[in-house]
């Protein structure tokens, strides 16, 4: 189903379950059978997913497409941010706001064109009631400097209980910049 980062995460999760099952079996607890079922095909470099309350799944693809998957079929959600699809950059993480049921807000991280190249940005938008488009797309954070390097954009976004957002930003292939407090490279940014 997934390639790249998602496949790596899925493999790690399955490995952890197998190891945990081995320990549980050794202590007398019977492990359940694990089944993997393909939910959708035809994805191209999916990066992250968010499960909607109705069971549909939003999937980001690095090339900039945001897909809504329902019952084995995917449909593109319009209105995603314009991304720099180069190297490891593109449309990256997605997180539903804690109050999604009321606000319909989602958060997306992506590689954005900046002076000097590209950098990581965080956007918020509302998913339309029919799930077909993003509305009111706006940037909440953009890293301070762009870079021509194609690697290490990060990026994950997490919402804390108080509504604060935490965004990880890669060091963009410039390790010394991660030690420079005047730059966002290699940081966890609080928004």
mmCIF file of C-alpha atoms in Angstrom:
data_model
loop_
_atom_site.group_PDB
_atom_site.id
_atom_site.type_symbol
_atom_site.label_atom_id
_atom_site.label_comp_id
_atom_site.label_asym_id
_atom_site.label_seq_id
_atom_site.Cartn_x
_atom_site.Cartn_y
_atom_site.Cartn_z
ATOM 1 C CA UNK A 1 0.000 0.000 0.000
ATOM 2 C CA UNK A 2 2.655 2.531 0.968
ATOM 3 C CA UNK A 3 6.201 3.184 -0.185
ATOM 4 C CA UNK A 4 8.940 5.330 1.281
ATOM 5 C CA UNK A 5 8.486 6.758 4.785
ATOM 6 C CA UNK A 6 5.094 5.153 5.419
ATOM 7 C CA UNK A 7 6.353 1.681 4.490
ATOM 8 C CA UNK A 8 9.280 2.123 6.870
ATOM 9 C CA UNK A 9 6.923 3.170 9.669
ATOM 10 C CA UNK A 10 4.559 0.278 8.937
ATOM 11 C CA UNK A 11 7.451 -2.216 8.941
ATOM 12 C CA UNK A 12 8.692 -0.854 12.285
ATOM 13 C CA UNK A 13 5.183 -1.066 13.771
ATOM 14 C CA UNK A 14 4.714 -4.649 12.549
ATOM 15 C CA UNK A 15 8.149 -5.567 13.883
ATOM 16 C CA UNK A 16 7.284 -4.078 17.264
ATOM 17 C CA UNK A 17 4.038 -6.052 17.336
ATOM 18 C CA UNK A 18 5.853 -9.283 16.478
ATOM 19 C CA UNK A 19 8.447 -8.680 19.210
ATOM 20 C CA UNK A 20 5.755 -7.702 21.715
ATOM 21 C CA UNK A 21 3.765 -10.798 20.725
ATOM 22 C CA UNK A 22 6.816 -12.973 21.336
ATOM 23 C CA UNK A 23 7.211 -11.573 24.839
ATOM 24 C CA UNK A 24 3.502 -11.868 25.544
ATOM 25 C CA UNK A 25 3.495 -15.467 24.347
ATOM 26 C CA UNK A 26 6.437 -16.201 26.640
ATOM 27 C CA UNK A 27 4.557 -14.817 29.623
ATOM 28 C CA UNK A 28 1.438 -16.869 28.951
ATOM 29 C CA UNK A 29 -0.623 -14.254 27.063
ATOM 30 C CA UNK A 30 -1.794 -15.492 23.656
ATOM 31 C CA UNK A 31 -0.972 -13.120 20.789
ATOM 32 C CA UNK A 32 -3.659 -12.430 18.195
ATOM 33 C CA UNK A 33 -3.167 -13.083 14.491
ATOM 34 C CA UNK A 34 -2.099 -10.001 12.550
ATOM 35 C CA UNK A 35 -3.690 -9.454 9.131
ATOM 36 C CA UNK A 36 -2.672 -6.819 6.624
ATOM 37 C CA UNK A 37 -5.347 -5.787 4.132
ATOM 38 C CA UNK A 38 -4.681 -3.460 1.210
ATOM 39 C CA UNK A 39 -7.027 -0.480 1.433
ATOM 40 C CA UNK A 40 -6.118 1.348 -1.771
ATOM 41 C CA UNK A 41 -3.679 0.997 -4.651
ATOM 42 C CA UNK A 42 -2.090 3.378 -7.124
ATOM 43 C CA UNK A 43 -0.497 5.714 -4.597
ATOM 44 C CA UNK A 44 2.733 7.454 -5.565
ATOM 45 C CA UNK A 45 5.061 8.271 -2.658
ATOM 46 C CA UNK A 46 2.509 8.694 0.152
ATOM 47 C CA UNK A 47 3.934 10.510 3.148
ATOM 48 C CA UNK A 48 1.335 10.677 5.913
ATOM 49 C CA UNK A 49 -2.287 9.925 6.679
ATOM 50 C CA UNK A 50 -5.082 11.114 8.925
ATOM 51 C CA UNK A 51 -8.204 9.094 9.679
ATOM 52 C CA UNK A 52 -11.403 11.140 9.549
ATOM 53 C CA UNK A 53 -14.210 10.519 12.065
ATOM 54 C CA UNK A 54 -16.331 8.855 9.339
ATOM 55 C CA UNK A 55 -13.544 6.350 8.558
ATOM 56 C CA UNK A 56 -12.302 8.028 5.371
ATOM 57 C CA UNK A 57 -8.544 8.557 5.244
ATOM 58 C CA UNK A 58 -6.688 11.654 4.044
ATOM 59 C CA UNK A 59 -3.320 10.780 2.470
ATOM 60 C CA UNK A 60 -0.586 13.240 1.515
ATOM 61 C CA UNK A 61 1.574 12.386 -1.458
ATOM 62 C CA UNK A 62 4.951 13.979 -1.850
ATOM 63 C CA UNK A 63 4.113 15.338 -5.338
ATOM 64 C CA UNK A 64 1.559 17.688 -3.732
ATOM 65 C CA UNK A 65 -1.631 15.690 -4.028
ATOM 66 C CA UNK A 66 -3.943 15.316 -1.058
ATOM 67 C CA UNK A 67 -6.217 12.292 -1.438
ATOM 68 C CA UNK A 68 -9.344 11.191 0.380
ATOM 69 C CA UNK A 69 -9.639 7.413 0.459
ATOM 70 C CA UNK A 70 -13.084 5.887 0.922
ATOM 71 C CA UNK A 71 -13.908 2.209 0.539
ATOM 72 C CA UNK A 72 -10.827 1.411 -1.530
ATOM 73 C CA UNK A 73 -10.989 4.334 -3.942
ATOM 74 C CA UNK A 74 -9.123 7.612 -3.783
ATOM 75 C CA UNK A 75 -10.247 11.058 -4.879
ATOM 76 C CA UNK A 76 -8.027 14.130 -5.018
ATOM 77 C CA UNK A 77 -8.906 16.891 -2.563
ATOM 78 C CA UNK A 78 -8.501 20.260 -4.289
ATOM 79 C CA UNK A 79 -6.963 23.345 -2.706
ATOM 80 C CA UNK A 80 -3.756 21.814 -1.290
ATOM 81 C CA UNK A 81 -0.786 24.195 -1.033
ATOM 82 C CA UNK A 82 1.599 24.639 -3.957
ATOM 83 C CA UNK A 83 4.617 22.509 -3.043
ATOM 84 C CA UNK A 84 8.216 22.229 -4.166
ATOM 85 C CA UNK A 85 8.354 18.593 -5.290
ATOM 86 C CA UNK A 86 12.112 18.078 -5.365
ATOM 87 C CA UNK A 87 14.359 15.630 -3.574
ATOM 88 C CA UNK A 88 12.653 14.830 -0.274
ATOM 89 C CA UNK A 89 10.428 17.916 -0.444
ATOM 90 C CA UNK A 90 6.742 18.015 -1.270
ATOM 91 C CA UNK A 91 3.476 17.651 0.628
ATOM 92 C CA UNK A 92 4.506 16.123 3.927
ATOM 93 C CA UNK A 93 2.577 15.617 7.177
ATOM 94 C CA UNK A 94 -1.121 15.958 7.954
ATOM 95 C CA UNK A 95 -2.867 16.196 11.332
ATOM 96 C CA UNK A 96 -6.506 16.751 12.198
ATOM 97 C CA UNK A 97 -7.185 19.505 14.710
ATOM 98 C CA UNK A 98 -8.405 18.227 18.079
ATOM 99 C CA UNK A 99 -11.703 19.997 17.409
ATOM 100 C CA UNK A 100 -11.984 18.729 13.818
ATOM 101 C CA UNK A 101 -15.604 17.604 14.333
ATOM 102 C CA UNK A 102 -16.551 21.236 14.937
ATOM 103 C CA UNK A 103 -13.927 23.244 13.007
ATOM 104 C CA UNK A 104 -13.069 20.883 10.087
ATOM 105 C CA UNK A 105 -9.466 22.186 10.482
ATOM 106 C CA UNK A 106 -6.465 20.218 9.283
ATOM 107 C CA UNK A 107 -2.775 21.054 9.498
ATOM 108 C CA UNK A 108 -0.327 20.280 6.674
ATOM 109 C CA UNK A 109 3.436 20.605 6.409
ATOM 110 C CA UNK A 110 5.052 21.052 3.028
ATOM 111 C CA UNK A 111 8.129 22.204 1.126
ATOM 112 C CA UNK A 112 7.514 25.819 0.107
ATOM 113 C CA UNK A 113 9.395 27.926 -2.450
ATOM 114 C CA UNK A 114 11.452 30.560 -0.602
ATOM 115 C CA UNK A 115 14.245 32.911 -1.529
ATOM 116 C CA UNK A 116 17.335 30.744 -1.924
ATOM 117 C CA UNK A 117 15.396 27.543 -2.641
ATOM 118 C CA UNK A 118 12.784 25.838 -0.485
ATOM 119 C CA UNK A 119 11.948 25.387 3.175
ATOM 120 C CA UNK A 120 9.413 23.753 5.445
ATOM 121 C CA UNK A 121 6.069 25.443 6.028
ATOM 122 C CA UNK A 122 2.984 24.682 8.123
ATOM 123 C CA UNK A 123 -0.491 25.489 6.791
ATOM 124 C CA UNK A 124 -4.013 25.204 8.157
ATOM 125 C CA UNK A 125 -7.216 24.805 6.158
ATOM 126 C CA UNK A 126 -10.761 23.623 6.594
ATOM 127 C CA UNK A 127 -11.918 20.463 4.823
ATOM 128 C CA UNK A 128 -15.237 21.071 3.057
ATOM 129 C CA UNK A 129 -18.258 19.169 4.370
ATOM 130 C CA UNK A 130 -18.189 16.844 1.353
ATOM 131 C CA UNK A 131 -14.419 16.252 1.813
ATOM 132 C CA UNK A 132 -13.659 17.325 -1.757
ATOM 133 C CA UNK A 133 -11.691 20.546 -1.173
ATOM 134 C CA UNK A 134 -9.670 22.599 1.260
ATOM 135 C CA UNK A 135 -10.973 26.060 2.107
ATOM 136 C CA UNK A 136 -9.314 29.063 3.733
ATOM 137 C CA UNK A 137 -5.770 27.708 3.267
ATOM 138 C CA UNK A 138 -3.244 29.845 5.144
ATOM 139 C CA UNK A 139 0.353 29.491 6.296
ATOM 140 C CA UNK A 140 0.897 29.472 10.053
ATOM 141 C CA UNK A 141 4.693 29.101 9.919
ATOM 142 C CA UNK A 142 7.419 29.273 7.274
ATOM 143 C CA UNK A 143 11.045 28.552 8.078
ATOM 144 C CA UNK A 144 13.328 31.566 8.043
ATOM 145 C CA UNK A 145 15.570 30.681 5.099
ATOM 146 C CA UNK A 146 15.276 28.644 1.947
ATOM 147 C CA UNK A 147 17.922 26.221 0.784
ATOM 148 C CA UNK A 148 18.776 24.623 -2.553
ATOM 149 C CA UNK A 149 19.439 21.299 -0.779
ATOM 150 C CA UNK A 150 16.840 18.667 -1.590
ATOM 151 C CA UNK A 151 16.944 16.738 1.651
ATOM 152 C CA UNK A 152 15.756 16.793 5.252
ATOM 153 C CA UNK A 153 12.682 19.017 5.228
ATOM 154 C CA UNK A 154 11.357 17.163 8.293
ATOM 155 C CA UNK A 155 8.467 17.178 8.997
ATOM 156 C CA UNK A 156 5.779 16.285 11.484
ATOM 157 C CA UNK A 157 3.112 18.388 13.155
ATOM 158 C CA UNK A 158 1.484 17.589 16.496
ATOM 159 C CA UNK A 159 -1.171 19.525 18.373
ATOM 160 C CA UNK A 160 -0.798 19.698 22.158
ATOM 161 C CA UNK A 161 -3.758 19.633 24.530
ATOM 162 C CA UNK A 162 -3.693 23.426 24.821
ATOM 163 C CA UNK A 163 -3.897 23.899 21.040
ATOM 164 C CA UNK A 164 -0.199 24.690 20.616
ATOM 165 C CA UNK A 165 1.321 23.161 17.493
ATOM 166 C CA UNK A 166 4.785 21.613 17.389
ATOM 167 C CA UNK A 167 6.450 21.271 13.984
ATOM 168 C CA UNK A 168 9.698 19.466 13.286
ATOM 169 C CA UNK A 169 12.002 21.032 10.710
ATOM 170 C CA UNK A 170 14.891 19.101 9.219
ATOM 171 C CA UNK A 171 18.381 20.534 9.144
ATOM 172 C CA UNK A 172 18.090 20.691 5.320
ATOM 173 C CA UNK A 173 21.425 18.968 4.797
ATOM 174 C CA UNK A 174 23.302 21.659 6.714
ATOM 175 C CA UNK A 175 24.225 20.181 10.105
ATOM 176 C CA UNK A 176 26.009 23.286 11.459
ATOM 177 C CA UNK A 177 22.858 25.363 10.799
ATOM 178 C CA UNK A 178 21.023 23.172 13.328
ATOM 179 C CA UNK A 179 23.231 24.719 16.025
ATOM 180 C CA UNK A 180 22.462 28.290 14.945
ATOM 181 C CA UNK A 181 19.586 29.662 17.034
ATOM 182 C CA UNK A 182 19.016 32.321 14.368
ATOM 183 C CA UNK A 183 17.758 29.679 11.920
ATOM 184 C CA UNK A 184 14.966 27.106 12.004
ATOM 185 C CA UNK A 185 17.078 24.248 10.586
ATOM 186 C CA UNK A 186 17.039 21.141 12.778
ATOM 187 C CA UNK A 187 14.442 22.534 15.202
ATOM 188 C CA UNK A 188 11.166 21.714 16.843
ATOM 189 C CA UNK A 189 9.149 24.899 16.405
ATOM 190 C CA UNK A 190 6.295 25.838 18.720
ATOM 191 C CA UNK A 191 3.468 27.666 16.944
#
